[in-house]
Amino acid sequence: MENIYYPHKGVVKEIKEETPKIKTYRLKLDKKLSFRAGQFMQLTVPGVGEAPFTPSSSPGEVEEMEITIMRTGRVTSVLHKEVKVGDFLGLRGPFGKGYPIEKFIGKEILIVGGGVGLAPLRSLIYALFDRIEEIKQIYICYGAKSPEDQCFKDEYKDWERKKKVSLNLTIDESHPKWKGTVGLVTCLLEKDYLKKIGIDIKNSYVVSCGPDVMLKFVTFKLLEVGFKPEQIYLSMNRRMSCGFGKCARCNIGPYYLCKDGPDMCYADIKDYPNVFC
């Protein structure tokens, strides 16, 4: 029986700087590893510690995995400053349930991301690309502080060339290098904008990932324009530690984000007090 506490090895094959604070690490795995888009891994930096991250690569890749990490604390600072190509990292998991992709079949999917929140959504985007014939339409709405803070920007043209894909970008404040939409990501969810891009609200699901405050106002805007709580899934990648619902760090009401999520239907959690804390 596999020891769930023993991490698999991953050799750092490539490190890509997405933004000044965000890097993507491509790992060559010591064994094939399957995961569902939205599930998370515990990433170990030997001698330093481990932290939860959701893969940003396609679930179809089982021999290599990409994890996109923003520098925010001790483990992530070591990753950014000290880890280099050829180093070994550890991986435990996957944990959680992942996105309910089977529900998305035959539907329009609105993907709403902010900042590094596009990383888990990128995995979902690639999973949906693999099943594009079964999906009615994909609308990607992504916001970042500035053009320099946009993740995966060298992939946008490829995404836009895909059939059934609409990519919509915004930055928080005007910038001399930016000719597109300016405003928080919620400006892409205004009723007039959604009408312009042609989304069929009644036949759609929404998946959103980003900071808690963004998830809060994205959810309120979605409800305002006519989405039902049952149509909204929030990726709540926070405070997860053990991965088994034992340490009681990540619960919302009776739900544990590490085993019941981290992608939660808003209808299930909306009545509990700490949804957006």
PDB file of C-alpha atoms in Angstrom:
ATOM      1  CA  MET A   1       0.000   0.000   0.000  1.00  0.00           C
ATOM      2  CA  GLU A   2       1.322   3.426  -0.953  1.00  0.00           C
ATOM      3  CA  ASN A   3       2.415   5.649   1.918  1.00  0.00           C
ATOM      4  CA  ILE A   4       0.435   8.871   1.444  1.00  0.00           C
ATOM      5  CA  TYR A   5       2.883  10.790   3.620  1.00  0.00           C
ATOM      6  CA  TYR A   6       5.890   9.877   1.480  1.00  0.00           C
ATOM      7  CA  PRO A   7       6.456  12.410  -1.306  1.00  0.00           C
ATOM      8  CA  HIS A   8       7.301  11.444  -4.844  1.00  0.00           C
ATOM      9  CA  LYS A   9      10.322  13.079  -6.400  1.00  0.00           C
ATOM     10  CA  GLY A  10      10.162  15.696  -9.095  1.00  0.00           C
ATOM     11  CA  VAL A  11      13.244  17.089 -10.805  1.00  0.00           C
ATOM     12  CA  VAL A  12      13.023  20.752 -11.728  1.00  0.00           C
ATOM     13  CA  LYS A  13      13.284  20.710 -15.500  1.00  0.00           C
ATOM     14  CA  GLU A  14      12.485  24.333 -16.258  1.00  0.00           C
ATOM     15  CA  ILE A  15      11.722  27.545 -14.361  1.00  0.00           C
ATOM     16  CA  LYS A  16       9.826  30.265 -16.165  1.00  0.00           C
ATOM     17  CA  GLU A  17       9.305  33.757 -14.773  1.00  0.00           C
ATOM     18  CA  GLU A  18       5.678  34.688 -15.453  1.00  0.00           C
ATOM     19  CA  THR A  19       5.751  38.018 -13.569  1.00  0.00           C
ATOM     20  CA  PRO A  20       8.201  39.639 -11.137  1.00  0.00           C
ATOM     21  CA  LYS A  21       6.548  37.657  -8.276  1.00  0.00           C
ATOM     22  CA  ILE A  22       5.282  34.530 -10.042  1.00  0.00           C
ATOM     23  CA  LYS A  23       7.243  31.617 -11.494  1.00  0.00           C
ATOM     24  CA  THR A  24       6.180  28.368 -13.165  1.00  0.00           C
ATOM     25  CA  TYR A  25       8.174  25.247 -12.280  1.00  0.00           C
ATOM     26  CA  ARG A  26       8.099  22.296 -14.702  1.00  0.00           C
ATOM     27  CA  LEU A  27       8.903  19.061 -12.874  1.00  0.00           C
ATOM     28  CA  LYS A  28       9.937  15.723 -14.368  1.00  0.00           C
ATOM     29  CA  LEU A  29       8.179  13.158 -12.162  1.00  0.00           C
ATOM     30  CA  ASP A  30       9.769   9.929 -10.933  1.00  0.00           C
ATOM     31  CA  LYS A  31       6.521   8.072 -11.774  1.00  0.00           C
ATOM     32  CA  LYS A  32       3.388   8.799 -13.751  1.00  0.00           C
ATOM     33  CA  LEU A  33       0.939  10.883 -11.731  1.00  0.00           C
ATOM     34  CA  SER A  34      -2.689  11.517 -12.677  1.00  0.00           C
ATOM     35  CA  PHE A  35      -4.813  14.332 -11.298  1.00  0.00           C
ATOM     36  CA  ARG A  36      -8.063  16.113 -12.022  1.00  0.00           C
ATOM     37  CA  ALA A  37      -8.012  19.802 -12.892  1.00  0.00           C
ATOM     38  CA  GLY A  38      -8.524  21.666  -9.639  1.00  0.00           C
ATOM     39  CA  GLN A  39      -6.985  19.047  -7.346  1.00  0.00           C
ATOM     40  CA  PHE A  40      -3.957  20.229  -5.369  1.00  0.00           C
ATOM     41  CA  MET A  41      -0.557  18.838  -4.428  1.00  0.00           C
ATOM     42  CA  GLN A  42       1.595  19.258  -1.361  1.00  0.00           C
ATOM     43  CA  LEU A  43       4.932  20.477  -2.698  1.00  0.00           C
ATOM     44  CA  THR A  44       7.960  19.768  -0.504  1.00  0.00           C
ATOM     45  CA  VAL A  45      11.164  21.782  -0.518  1.00  0.00           C
ATOM     46  CA  PRO A  46      13.618  19.431   1.235  1.00  0.00           C
ATOM     47  CA  GLY A  47      14.845  20.847   4.525  1.00  0.00           C
ATOM     48  CA  VAL A  48      12.429  23.781   4.355  1.00  0.00           C
ATOM     49  CA  GLY A  49       8.824  22.533   4.417  1.00  0.00           C
ATOM     50  CA  GLU A  50       5.812  21.871   2.226  1.00  0.00           C
ATOM     51  CA  ALA A  51       2.886  23.948   1.008  1.00  0.00           C
ATOM     52  CA  PRO A  52      -0.245  23.276  -1.083  1.00  0.00           C
ATOM     53  CA  PHE A  53      -0.351  24.273  -4.742  1.00  0.00           C
ATOM     54  CA  THR A  54      -2.701  23.387  -7.569  1.00  0.00           C
ATOM     55  CA  PRO A  55      -0.999  22.219 -10.785  1.00  0.00           C
ATOM     56  CA  SER A  56      -1.274  24.679 -13.655  1.00  0.00           C
ATOM     57  CA  SER A  57      -0.502  22.130 -16.380  1.00  0.00           C
ATOM     58  CA  SER A  58      -2.848  19.895 -18.327  1.00  0.00           C
ATOM     59  CA  PRO A  59      -4.182  16.842 -16.464  1.00  0.00           C
ATOM     60  CA  GLY A  60      -3.357  14.973 -19.650  1.00  0.00           C
ATOM     61  CA  GLU A  61       0.356  15.254 -18.825  1.00  0.00           C
ATOM     62  CA  VAL A  62       1.219  12.431 -16.429  1.00  0.00           C
ATOM     63  CA  GLU A  63       5.029  12.340 -16.649  1.00  0.00           C
ATOM     64  CA  GLU A  64       5.632  16.047 -16.055  1.00  0.00           C
ATOM     65  CA  MET A  65       3.767  18.669 -14.059  1.00  0.00           C
ATOM     66  CA  GLU A  66       3.796  22.458 -13.955  1.00  0.00           C
ATOM     67  CA  ILE A  67       3.125  24.366 -10.755  1.00  0.00           C
ATOM     68  CA  THR A  68       2.859  28.138 -10.803  1.00  0.00           C
ATOM     69  CA  ILE A  69       3.869  29.840  -7.570  1.00  0.00           C
ATOM     70  CA  MET A  70       3.683  33.386  -6.271  1.00  0.00           C
ATOM     71  CA  ARG A  71       6.328  34.483  -3.761  1.00  0.00           C
ATOM     72  CA  THR A  72       4.373  35.140  -0.555  1.00  0.00           C
ATOM     73  CA  GLY A  73       6.042  33.358   2.384  1.00  0.00           C
ATOM     74  CA  ARG A  74       8.940  31.241   3.645  1.00  0.00           C
ATOM     75  CA  VAL A  75       8.570  28.186   1.394  1.00  0.00           C
ATOM     76  CA  THR A  76       7.728  30.226  -1.680  1.00  0.00           C
ATOM     77  CA  SER A  77      10.630  32.598  -1.027  1.00  0.00           C
ATOM     78  CA  VAL A  78      13.056  29.662  -0.954  1.00  0.00           C
ATOM     79  CA  LEU A  79      11.490  28.324  -4.144  1.00  0.00           C
ATOM     80  CA  HIS A  80      11.961  31.661  -5.886  1.00  0.00           C
ATOM     81  CA  LYS A  81      15.421  32.486  -4.573  1.00  0.00           C
ATOM     82  CA  GLU A  82      17.214  29.152  -4.149  1.00  0.00           C
ATOM     83  CA  VAL A  83      15.619  26.360  -6.183  1.00  0.00           C
ATOM     84  CA  LYS A  84      17.212  25.895  -9.597  1.00  0.00           C
ATOM     85  CA  VAL A  85      16.964  23.587 -12.605  1.00  0.00           C
ATOM     86  CA  GLY A  86      18.138  20.085 -11.632  1.00  0.00           C
ATOM     87  CA  ASP A  87      17.055  20.306  -7.987  1.00  0.00           C
ATOM     88  CA  PHE A  88      14.698  17.718  -6.451  1.00  0.00           C
ATOM     89  CA  LEU A  89      11.337  18.686  -4.975  1.00  0.00           C
ATOM     90  CA  GLY A  90       8.752  16.429  -3.315  1.00  0.00           C
ATOM     91  CA  LEU A  91       5.108  15.958  -4.291  1.00  0.00           C
ATOM     92  CA  ARG A  92       2.273  14.405  -2.263  1.00  0.00           C
ATOM     93  CA  GLY A  93      -1.215  14.019  -3.596  1.00  0.00           C
ATOM     94  CA  PRO A  94      -3.344  14.799  -5.472  1.00  0.00           C
ATOM     95  CA  PHE A  95      -5.850  15.961  -2.851  1.00  0.00           C
ATOM     96  CA  GLY A  96      -9.392  17.278  -3.132  1.00  0.00           C
ATOM     97  CA  LYS A  97     -12.069  16.569  -5.706  1.00  0.00           C
ATOM     98  CA  GLY A  98     -11.249  18.975  -8.537  1.00  0.00           C
ATOM     99  CA  TYR A  99     -13.653  20.695 -10.894  1.00  0.00           C
ATOM    100  CA  PRO A 100     -16.911  18.882 -11.767  1.00  0.00           C
ATOM    101  CA  ILE A 101     -16.138  18.755 -15.476  1.00  0.00           C
ATOM    102  CA  GLU A 102     -18.874  16.220 -16.233  1.00  0.00           C
ATOM    103  CA  LYS A 103     -21.411  18.882 -15.223  1.00  0.00           C
ATOM    104  CA  PHE A 104     -19.918  21.219 -17.811  1.00  0.00           C
ATOM    105  CA  ILE A 105     -20.682  18.981 -20.783  1.00  0.00           C
ATOM    106  CA  GLY A 106     -23.044  20.745 -23.185  1.00  0.00           C
ATOM    107  CA  LYS A 107     -22.787  24.012 -21.266  1.00  0.00           C
ATOM    108  CA  GLU A 108     -21.133  27.371 -21.694  1.00  0.00           C
ATOM    109  CA  ILE A 109     -18.309  27.844 -19.202  1.00  0.00           C
ATOM    110  CA  LEU A 110     -17.361  31.260 -17.846  1.00  0.00           C
ATOM    111  CA  ILE A 111     -13.881  31.206 -16.297  1.00  0.00           C
ATOM    112  CA  VAL A 112     -13.059  34.197 -14.090  1.00  0.00           C
ATOM    113  CA  GLY A 113      -9.538  34.608 -12.760  1.00  0.00           C
ATOM    114  CA  GLY A 114      -7.454  37.197 -11.001  1.00  0.00           C
ATOM    115  CA  GLY A 115      -3.654  37.351 -10.670  1.00  0.00           C
ATOM    116  CA  VAL A 116      -2.041  34.011  -9.885  1.00  0.00           C
ATOM    117  CA  GLY A 117      -5.577  32.564  -9.654  1.00  0.00           C
ATOM    118  CA  LEU A 118      -5.278  31.863 -13.368  1.00  0.00           C
ATOM    119  CA  ALA A 119      -2.857  29.019 -12.520  1.00  0.00           C
ATOM    120  CA  PRO A 120      -5.439  26.411 -11.377  1.00  0.00           C
ATOM    121  CA  LEU A 121      -7.783  27.700 -14.064  1.00  0.00           C
ATOM    122  CA  ARG A 122      -5.122  27.103 -16.733  1.00  0.00           C
ATOM    123  CA  SER A 123      -5.266  23.401 -15.846  1.00  0.00           C
ATOM    124  CA  LEU A 124      -9.050  23.531 -16.239  1.00  0.00           C
ATOM    125  CA  ILE A 125      -8.729  25.438 -19.520  1.00  0.00           C
ATOM    126  CA  TYR A 126      -6.498  22.713 -20.959  1.00  0.00           C
ATOM    127  CA  ALA A 127      -8.829  19.996 -19.674  1.00  0.00           C
ATOM    128  CA  LEU A 128     -11.727  21.741 -21.430  1.00  0.00           C
ATOM    129  CA  PHE A 129      -9.678  22.177 -24.608  1.00  0.00           C
ATOM    130  CA  ASP A 130      -9.240  18.374 -24.621  1.00  0.00           C
ATOM    131  CA  ARG A 131     -13.047  18.016 -24.610  1.00  0.00           C
ATOM    132  CA  ILE A 132     -13.899  21.098 -26.644  1.00  0.00           C
ATOM    133  CA  GLU A 133     -16.345  19.189 -28.873  1.00  0.00           C
ATOM    134  CA  GLU A 134     -18.458  18.463 -25.775  1.00  0.00           C
ATOM    135  CA  ILE A 135     -18.404  22.053 -24.488  1.00  0.00           C
ATOM    136  CA  LYS A 136     -20.706  24.676 -25.992  1.00  0.00           C
ATOM    137  CA  GLN A 137     -18.430  27.685 -25.436  1.00  0.00           C
ATOM    138  CA  ILE A 138     -15.618  28.849 -23.129  1.00  0.00           C
ATOM    139  CA  TYR A 139     -15.388  32.471 -21.984  1.00  0.00           C
ATOM    140  CA  ILE A 140     -12.172  33.380 -20.165  1.00  0.00           C
ATOM    141  CA  CYS A 141     -12.243  36.626 -18.182  1.00  0.00           C
ATOM    142  CA  TYR A 142      -8.938  37.492 -16.521  1.00  0.00           C
ATOM    143  CA  GLY A 143      -7.759  40.505 -14.584  1.00  0.00           C
ATOM    144  CA  ALA A 144      -4.298  41.539 -13.386  1.00  0.00           C
ATOM    145  CA  LYS A 145      -2.830  44.664 -11.847  1.00  0.00           C
ATOM    146  CA  SER A 146      -0.802  45.570 -14.941  1.00  0.00           C
ATOM    147  CA  PRO A 147       0.419  44.001 -18.213  1.00  0.00           C
ATOM    148  CA  GLU A 148       3.582  42.889 -16.372  1.00  0.00           C
ATOM    149  CA  ASP A 149       1.445  41.051 -13.812  1.00  0.00           C
ATOM    150  CA  GLN A 150      -0.429  38.900 -16.344  1.00  0.00           C
ATOM    151  CA  CYS A 151       0.302  35.162 -16.050  1.00  0.00           C
ATOM    152  CA  PHE A 152       0.815  32.955 -19.132  1.00  0.00           C
ATOM    153  CA  LYS A 153       0.658  35.983 -21.445  1.00  0.00           C
ATOM    154  CA  ASP A 154       2.614  34.197 -24.193  1.00  0.00           C
ATOM    155  CA  GLU A 155      -0.247  31.673 -24.475  1.00  0.00           C
ATOM    156  CA  TYR A 156      -3.098  34.123 -25.040  1.00  0.00           C
ATOM    157  CA  LYS A 157      -2.827  34.136 -28.840  1.00  0.00           C
ATOM    158  CA  ASP A 158      -3.001  30.340 -28.931  1.00  0.00           C
ATOM    159  CA  TRP A 159      -6.064  30.393 -26.673  1.00  0.00           C
ATOM    160  CA  GLU A 160      -7.788  33.001 -28.839  1.00  0.00           C
ATOM    161  CA  ARG A 161      -7.197  30.901 -31.945  1.00  0.00           C
ATOM    162  CA  LYS A 162      -9.099  27.976 -30.430  1.00  0.00           C
ATOM    163  CA  LYS A 163     -12.620  27.505 -31.651  1.00  0.00           C
ATOM    164  CA  LYS A 164     -15.363  28.142 -29.090  1.00  0.00           C
ATOM    165  CA  VAL A 165     -13.032  30.285 -26.956  1.00  0.00           C
ATOM    166  CA  SER A 166     -13.488  33.944 -26.046  1.00  0.00           C
ATOM    167  CA  LEU A 167     -10.594  35.574 -24.145  1.00  0.00           C
ATOM    168  CA  ASN A 168     -11.321  38.796 -22.280  1.00  0.00           C
ATOM    169  CA  LEU A 169      -8.582  40.666 -20.417  1.00  0.00           C
ATOM    170  CA  THR A 170      -8.450  43.678 -18.162  1.00  0.00           C
ATOM    171  CA  ILE A 171      -5.893  45.433 -16.006  1.00  0.00           C
ATOM    172  CA  ASP A 172      -6.673  47.369 -12.844  1.00  0.00           C
ATOM    173  CA  GLU A 173      -5.345  50.773 -13.910  1.00  0.00           C
ATOM    174  CA  SER A 174      -4.415  52.414 -17.201  1.00  0.00           C
ATOM    175  CA  HIS A 175      -0.922  51.675 -18.450  1.00  0.00           C
ATOM    176  CA  PRO A 176       1.016  53.088 -21.430  1.00  0.00           C
ATOM    177  CA  LYS A 177       1.608  49.554 -22.791  1.00  0.00           C
ATOM    178  CA  TRP A 178      -2.065  48.552 -22.556  1.00  0.00           C
ATOM    179  CA  LYS A 179      -4.749  49.282 -25.165  1.00  0.00           C
ATOM    180  CA  GLY A 180      -7.441  46.984 -23.789  1.00  0.00           C
ATOM    181  CA  THR A 181     -10.048  47.101 -21.042  1.00  0.00           C
ATOM    182  CA  VAL A 182      -9.161  48.879 -17.793  1.00  0.00           C
ATOM    183  CA  GLY A 183     -10.866  48.059 -14.494  1.00  0.00           C
ATOM    184  CA  LEU A 184     -11.218  45.247 -11.983  1.00  0.00           C
ATOM    185  CA  VAL A 185     -12.179  41.845 -13.367  1.00  0.00           C
ATOM    186  CA  THR A 186     -15.789  42.463 -12.318  1.00  0.00           C
ATOM    187  CA  CYS A 187     -16.034  45.013 -15.145  1.00  0.00           C
ATOM    188  CA  LEU A 188     -15.974  42.018 -17.514  1.00  0.00           C
ATOM    189  CA  LEU A 189     -19.034  40.627 -15.730  1.00  0.00           C
ATOM    190  CA  GLU A 190     -21.314  43.598 -16.206  1.00  0.00           C
ATOM    191  CA  LYS A 191     -24.566  42.617 -17.888  1.00  0.00           C
ATOM    192  CA  ASP A 192     -23.832  44.719 -20.996  1.00  0.00           C
ATOM    193  CA  TYR A 193     -20.377  43.162 -21.383  1.00  0.00           C
ATOM    194  CA  LEU A 194     -21.690  39.610 -21.006  1.00  0.00           C
ATOM    195  CA  LYS A 195     -24.377  40.426 -23.563  1.00  0.00           C
ATOM    196  CA  LYS A 196     -21.705  41.747 -25.937  1.00  0.00           C
ATOM    197  CA  ILE A 197     -19.635  38.569 -25.772  1.00  0.00           C
ATOM    198  CA  GLY A 198     -22.812  36.540 -26.140  1.00  0.00           C
ATOM    199  CA  ILE A 199     -22.939  34.342 -23.066  1.00  0.00           C
ATOM    200  CA  ASP A 200     -26.146  32.418 -22.377  1.00  0.00           C
ATOM    201  CA  ILE A 201     -26.404  32.846 -18.606  1.00  0.00           C
ATOM    202  CA  LYS A 202     -29.148  30.252 -18.135  1.00  0.00           C
ATOM    203  CA  ASN A 203     -27.067  27.564 -19.877  1.00  0.00           C
ATOM    204  CA  SER A 204     -23.753  28.323 -18.161  1.00  0.00           C
ATOM    205  CA  TYR A 205     -21.517  27.427 -15.250  1.00  0.00           C
ATOM    206  CA  VAL A 206     -18.963  29.788 -13.765  1.00  0.00           C
ATOM    207  CA  VAL A 207     -15.612  28.844 -12.250  1.00  0.00           C
ATOM    208  CA  SER A 208     -13.610  31.518 -10.478  1.00  0.00           C
ATOM    209  CA  CYS A 209     -10.228  31.588  -8.765  1.00  0.00           C
ATOM    210  CA  GLY A 210      -8.366  34.472  -7.185  1.00  0.00           C
ATOM    211  CA  PRO A 211      -7.949  36.303  -3.889  1.00  0.00           C
ATOM    212  CA  ASP A 212     -10.789  35.991  -1.379  1.00  0.00           C
ATOM    213  CA  VAL A 213     -11.839  39.608  -1.834  1.00  0.00           C
ATOM    214  CA  MET A 214     -12.014  39.082  -5.599  1.00  0.00           C
ATOM    215  CA  LEU A 215     -14.082  35.898  -5.184  1.00  0.00           C
ATOM    216  CA  LYS A 216     -16.473  37.808  -2.937  1.00  0.00           C
ATOM    217  CA  PHE A 217     -17.161  40.620  -5.381  1.00  0.00           C
ATOM    218  CA  VAL A 218     -17.137  38.325  -8.417  1.00  0.00           C
ATOM    219  CA  THR A 219     -19.798  36.197  -6.719  1.00  0.00           C
ATOM    220  CA  PHE A 220     -21.926  39.215  -5.837  1.00  0.00           C
ATOM    221  CA  LYS A 221     -21.652  40.521  -9.410  1.00  0.00           C
ATOM    222  CA  LEU A 222     -22.569  37.121 -10.874  1.00  0.00           C
ATOM    223  CA  LEU A 223     -25.653  36.938  -8.669  1.00  0.00           C
ATOM    224  CA  GLU A 224     -26.557  40.521  -9.633  1.00  0.00           C
ATOM    225  CA  VAL A 225     -26.483  39.756 -13.368  1.00  0.00           C
ATOM    226  CA  GLY A 226     -28.613  36.633 -13.029  1.00  0.00           C
ATOM    227  CA  PHE A 227     -26.467  33.600 -12.231  1.00  0.00           C
ATOM    228  CA  LYS A 228     -27.832  31.235  -9.592  1.00  0.00           C
ATOM    229  CA  PRO A 229     -25.700  29.997  -6.662  1.00  0.00           C
ATOM    230  CA  GLU A 230     -25.893  26.492  -8.156  1.00  0.00           C
ATOM    231  CA  GLN A 231     -24.090  27.743 -11.291  1.00  0.00           C
ATOM    232  CA  ILE A 232     -21.081  29.227  -9.442  1.00  0.00           C
ATOM    233  CA  TYR A 233     -17.952  27.274  -8.447  1.00  0.00           C
ATOM    234  CA  LEU A 234     -15.272  29.006  -6.384  1.00  0.00           C
ATOM    235  CA  SER A 235     -11.691  27.723  -6.146  1.00  0.00           C
ATOM    236  CA  MET A 236     -10.853  28.347  -2.517  1.00  0.00           C
ATOM    237  CA  ASN A 237      -7.182  27.436  -2.244  1.00  0.00           C
ATOM    238  CA  ARG A 238      -6.501  28.650   1.280  1.00  0.00           C
ATOM    239  CA  ARG A 239      -5.331  27.355   4.641  1.00  0.00           C
ATOM    240  CA  MET A 240      -5.127  23.760   3.392  1.00  0.00           C
ATOM    241  CA  SER A 241      -2.593  21.616   5.218  1.00  0.00           C
ATOM    242  CA  CYS A 242      -3.201  17.911   5.921  1.00  0.00           C
ATOM    243  CA  GLY A 243      -5.279  17.127   2.832  1.00  0.00           C
ATOM    244  CA  PHE A 244      -7.561  14.740   4.748  1.00  0.00           C
ATOM    245  CA  GLY A 245      -9.884  16.998   6.734  1.00  0.00           C
ATOM    246  CA  LYS A 246      -8.123  16.204   9.995  1.00  0.00           C
ATOM    247  CA  CYS A 247      -6.325  19.395  10.989  1.00  0.00           C
ATOM    248  CA  ALA A 248      -9.489  21.576  10.803  1.00  0.00           C
ATOM    249  CA  ARG A 249      -7.697  24.539   9.231  1.00  0.00           C
ATOM    250  CA  CYS A 250      -9.723  24.882   6.054  1.00  0.00           C
ATOM    251  CA  ASN A 251     -13.340  24.182   6.955  1.00  0.00           C
ATOM    252  CA  ILE A 252     -16.331  26.233   5.855  1.00  0.00           C
ATOM    253  CA  GLY A 253     -19.241  25.000   7.941  1.00  0.00           C
ATOM    254  CA  PRO A 254     -19.192  21.189   7.651  1.00  0.00           C
ATOM    255  CA  TYR A 255     -17.044  21.243   4.489  1.00  0.00           C
ATOM    256  CA  TYR A 256     -13.268  20.853   4.402  1.00  0.00           C
ATOM    257  CA  LEU A 257     -11.705  22.586   1.417  1.00  0.00           C
ATOM    258  CA  CYS A 258      -8.861  20.054   1.297  1.00  0.00           C
ATOM    259  CA  LYS A 259     -11.124  17.032   0.772  1.00  0.00           C
ATOM    260  CA  ASP A 260     -14.524  18.445  -0.279  1.00  0.00           C
ATOM    261  CA  GLY A 261     -13.026  21.185  -2.463  1.00  0.00           C
ATOM    262  CA  PRO A 262     -11.036  23.209  -3.048  1.00  0.00           C
ATOM    263  CA  ASP A 263     -13.555  24.008  -5.757  1.00  0.00           C
ATOM    264  CA  MET A 264     -16.848  24.580  -3.965  1.00  0.00           C
ATOM    265  CA  CYS A 265     -20.320  25.191  -5.359  1.00  0.00           C
ATOM    266  CA  TYR A 266     -21.487  28.496  -3.894  1.00  0.00           C
ATOM    267  CA  ALA A 267     -24.939  27.025  -3.239  1.00  0.00           C
ATOM    268  CA  ASP A 268     -23.381  24.622  -0.714  1.00  0.00           C
ATOM    269  CA  ILE A 269     -21.418  27.202   1.275  1.00  0.00           C
ATOM    270  CA  LYS A 270     -23.271  30.488   0.874  1.00  0.00           C
ATOM    271  CA  ASP A 271     -25.053  30.342   4.232  1.00  0.00           C
ATOM    272  CA  TYR A 272     -21.905  29.887   6.360  1.00  0.00           C
ATOM    273  CA  PRO A 273     -20.243  32.959   7.884  1.00  0.00           C
ATOM    274  CA  ASN A 274     -16.620  32.472   6.830  1.00  0.00           C
ATOM    275  CA  VAL A 275     -16.999  31.928   3.084  1.00  0.00           C
ATOM    276  CA  PHE A 276     -14.938  34.973   2.080  1.00  0.00           C
ATOM    277  CA  CYS A 277     -12.825  35.552   5.191  1.00  0.00           C
TER     278      CYS A 277
END
